[in-house]
Amino acid sequence: MIPSFAQIRYLLVASVLASGLSGCASLPPPTAELADAQQSISLASDADADQYAAQDIATAREALSRAQVAMAEGREDDARKFALAADADADLALARSQEAKMNAQVAQRRAEITQLQQRLQGEGGR
């Protein structure tokens, strides 16, 4: 018996749906994203983000915690989103911490320059 167009159409639709569903399921768990977020938070913490970018590092830690909960509950898409957000927040905390440290160093150098200029002016006036 020769299959009709309707039968072929149903097979075609079924195969397209099956391939679409398998494509969605083929994403690996976001373990790499979680590890990246943890590493970024660690780097930011090592750069004194708790002192210089407290809100940003707290936001990063909260997002990582949500990612871990979502992962444990099997919500891998949510876990991936939270992990990526945690990574970005930790990077921001690191950058702000580094900026604050550099600004402090610049202020210190300017104060030293001012002191040296005052000493030179004092010695020149004698």
C-alpha positions as YAML, in Angstrom:
chain: A
units: angstrom
residues:
- id: 1
  name: MET
  ca: [0.00, 0.00, 0.00]
- id: 2
  name: ILE
  ca: [1.28, 3.48, -0.87]
- id: 3
  name: PRO
  ca: [1.22, 5.94, 2.05]
- id: 4
  name: SER
  ca: [-1.01, 8.97, 1.55]
- id: 5
  name: PHE
  ca: [0.18, 12.55, 1.89]
- id: 6
  name: ALA
  ca: [-1.69, 12.86, 5.20]
- id: 7
  name: GLN
  ca: [0.24, 9.93, 6.67]
- id: 8
  name: ILE
  ca: [3.56, 11.34, 5.47]
- id: 9
  name: ARG
  ca: [2.64, 14.77, 6.81]
- id: 10
  name: TYR
  ca: [1.98, 13.34, 10.31]
- id: 11
  name: LEU
  ca: [5.30, 11.50, 10.23]
- id: 12
  name: LEU
  ca: [7.07, 14.66, 9.13]
- id: 13
  name: VAL
  ca: [5.43, 16.76, 11.87]
- id: 14
  name: ALA
  ca: [6.24, 14.10, 14.45]
- id: 15
  name: SER
  ca: [9.89, 13.95, 13.38]
- id: 16
  name: VAL
  ca: [10.22, 17.75, 13.48]
- id: 17
  name: LEU
  ca: [8.72, 17.86, 16.98]
- id: 18
  name: ALA
  ca: [10.96, 15.04, 18.16]
- id: 19
  name: SER
  ca: [14.09, 16.73, 16.83]
- id: 20
  name: GLY
  ca: [13.00, 20.03, 18.39]
- id: 21
  name: LEU
  ca: [12.49, 18.43, 21.78]
- id: 22
  name: SER
  ca: [15.78, 16.61, 21.62]
- id: 23
  name: GLY
  ca: [17.49, 19.92, 20.77]
- id: 24
  name: CYS
  ca: [16.09, 21.50, 23.93]
- id: 25
  name: ALA
  ca: [17.21, 18.60, 26.07]
- id: 26
  name: SER
  ca: [20.74, 18.57, 24.68]
- id: 27
  name: LEU
  ca: [22.01, 21.55, 26.70]
- id: 28
  name: PRO
  ca: [24.46, 20.36, 29.34]
- id: 29
  name: PRO
  ca: [23.83, 21.23, 32.99]
- id: 30
  name: PRO
  ca: [25.23, 24.65, 33.91]
- id: 31
  name: THR
  ca: [28.04, 23.27, 36.05]
- id: 32
  name: ALA
  ca: [30.64, 25.33, 34.19]
- id: 33
  name: GLU
  ca: [28.63, 28.50, 34.70]
- id: 34
  name: LEU
  ca: [28.31, 27.75, 38.41]
- id: 35
  name: ALA
  ca: [32.05, 27.14, 38.70]
- id: 36
  name: ASP
  ca: [32.81, 30.36, 36.82]
- id: 37
  name: ALA
  ca: [30.52, 32.32, 39.14]
- id: 38
  name: GLN
  ca: [32.13, 30.80, 42.22]
- id: 39
  name: GLN
  ca: [35.59, 31.64, 40.91]
- id: 40
  name: SER
  ca: [34.58, 35.23, 40.09]
- id: 41
  name: ILE
  ca: [33.15, 35.69, 43.58]
- id: 42
  name: SER
  ca: [36.33, 34.31, 45.08]
- id: 43
  name: LEU
  ca: [38.47, 36.70, 43.02]
- id: 44
  name: ALA
  ca: [36.30, 39.65, 44.01]
- id: 45
  name: SER
  ca: [36.49, 38.64, 47.67]
- id: 46
  name: ASP
  ca: [40.26, 38.39, 47.45]
- id: 47
  name: ALA
  ca: [40.30, 41.93, 46.03]
- id: 48
  name: ASP
  ca: [38.48, 43.26, 49.15]
- id: 49
  name: ALA
  ca: [35.12, 43.61, 47.42]
- id: 50
  name: ASP
  ca: [33.44, 43.18, 50.81]
- id: 51
  name: GLN
  ca: [34.99, 46.49, 51.81]
- id: 52
  name: TYR
  ca: [34.90, 48.43, 48.54]
- id: 53
  name: ALA
  ca: [31.89, 46.95, 46.69]
- id: 54
  name: ALA
  ca: [29.80, 45.37, 49.40]
- id: 55
  name: GLN
  ca: [26.44, 45.65, 47.62]
- id: 56
  name: ASP
  ca: [27.75, 44.17, 44.37]
- id: 57
  name: ILE
  ca: [29.44, 41.19, 46.01]
- id: 58
  name: ALA
  ca: [26.34, 40.56, 48.13]
- id: 59
  name: THR
  ca: [24.20, 40.58, 44.97]
- id: 60
  name: ALA
  ca: [26.61, 38.14, 43.34]
- id: 61
  name: ARG
  ca: [26.48, 35.79, 46.31]
- id: 62
  name: GLU
  ca: [22.69, 35.91, 46.38]
- id: 63
  name: ALA
  ca: [22.49, 35.10, 42.66]
- id: 64
  name: LEU
  ca: [24.91, 32.20, 43.12]
- id: 65
  name: SER
  ca: [22.81, 30.88, 45.98]
- id: 66
  name: ARG
  ca: [19.70, 31.06, 43.81]
- id: 67
  name: ALA
  ca: [21.56, 29.28, 41.02]
- id: 68
  name: GLN
  ca: [22.55, 26.47, 43.37]
- id: 69
  name: VAL
  ca: [18.98, 26.10, 44.63]
- id: 70
  name: ALA
  ca: [17.62, 26.08, 41.08]
- id: 71
  name: MET
  ca: [20.20, 23.47, 40.08]
- id: 72
  name: ALA
  ca: [19.26, 21.28, 43.04]
- id: 73
  name: GLU
  ca: [15.61, 21.55, 42.04]
- id: 74
  name: GLY
  ca: [16.37, 20.57, 38.46]
- id: 75
  name: ARG
  ca: [15.62, 24.00, 37.00]
- id: 76
  name: GLU
  ca: [18.75, 24.13, 34.87]
- id: 77
  name: ASP
  ca: [17.68, 27.10, 32.73]
- id: 78
  name: ASP
  ca: [17.06, 29.19, 35.84]
- id: 79
  name: ALA
  ca: [20.32, 27.94, 37.36]
- id: 80
  name: ARG
  ca: [22.20, 29.01, 34.22]
- id: 81
  name: LYS
  ca: [20.62, 32.49, 34.28]
- id: 82
  name: PHE
  ca: [21.35, 33.03, 37.96]
- id: 83
  name: ALA
  ca: [24.92, 31.74, 37.57]
- id: 84
  name: LEU
  ca: [25.58, 34.10, 34.68]
- id: 85
  name: ALA
  ca: [24.13, 36.98, 36.69]
- id: 86
  name: ALA
  ca: [26.30, 36.04, 39.68]
- id: 87
  name: ASP
  ca: [29.38, 35.97, 37.46]
- id: 88
  name: ALA
  ca: [28.59, 39.40, 36.04]
- id: 89
  name: ASP
  ca: [27.88, 40.88, 39.48]
- id: 90
  name: ALA
  ca: [31.11, 39.45, 40.85]
- id: 91
  name: ASP
  ca: [33.04, 40.91, 37.91]
- id: 92
  name: LEU
  ca: [31.45, 44.29, 38.65]
- id: 93
  name: ALA
  ca: [32.37, 43.98, 42.33]
- id: 94
  name: LEU
  ca: [35.96, 43.16, 41.37]
- id: 95
  name: ALA
  ca: [36.17, 46.14, 39.02]
- id: 96
  name: ARG
  ca: [34.71, 48.53, 41.59]
- id: 97
  name: SER
  ca: [37.02, 47.23, 44.28]
- id: 98
  name: GLN
  ca: [40.05, 47.67, 42.05]
- id: 99
  name: GLU
  ca: [38.87, 51.16, 41.11]
- id: 100
  name: ALA
  ca: [38.47, 52.14, 44.77]
- id: 101
  name: LYS
  ca: [41.96, 50.86, 45.58]
- id: 102
  name: MET
  ca: [43.45, 52.76, 42.66]
- id: 103
  name: ASN
  ca: [41.62, 55.95, 43.65]
- id: 104
  name: ALA
  ca: [43.00, 55.58, 47.16]
- id: 105
  name: GLN
  ca: [46.52, 55.19, 45.79]
- id: 106
  name: VAL
  ca: [46.10, 58.24, 43.56]
- id: 107
  name: ALA
  ca: [44.87, 60.30, 46.52]
- id: 108
  name: GLN
  ca: [47.84, 59.14, 48.58]
- id: 109
  name: ARG
  ca: [50.30, 60.07, 45.83]
- id: 110
  name: ARG
  ca: [48.68, 63.49, 45.42]
- id: 111
  name: ALA
  ca: [48.98, 64.10, 49.14]
- id: 112
  name: GLU
  ca: [52.66, 63.13, 48.98]
- id: 113
  name: ILE
  ca: [53.22, 65.49, 46.05]
- id: 114
  name: THR
  ca: [51.53, 68.33, 47.93]
- id: 115
  name: GLN
  ca: [53.75, 67.70, 50.97]
- id: 116
  name: LEU
  ca: [56.86, 67.65, 48.81]
- id: 117
  name: GLN
  ca: [55.85, 70.88, 47.08]
- id: 118
  name: GLN
  ca: [55.28, 72.56, 50.45]
- id: 119
  name: ARG
  ca: [58.68, 71.40, 51.69]
- id: 120
  name: LEU
  ca: [60.36, 72.67, 48.54]
- id: 121
  name: GLN
  ca: [58.64, 76.04, 48.85]
- id: 122
  name: GLY
  ca: [59.64, 76.24, 52.50]
- id: 123
  name: GLU
  ca: [63.28, 75.49, 51.71]
- id: 124
  name: GLY
  ca: [63.35, 77.93, 48.79]
- id: 125
  name: GLY
  ca: [62.12, 80.78, 50.95]
- id: 126
  name: ARG
  ca: [65.06, 80.52, 53.36]
...
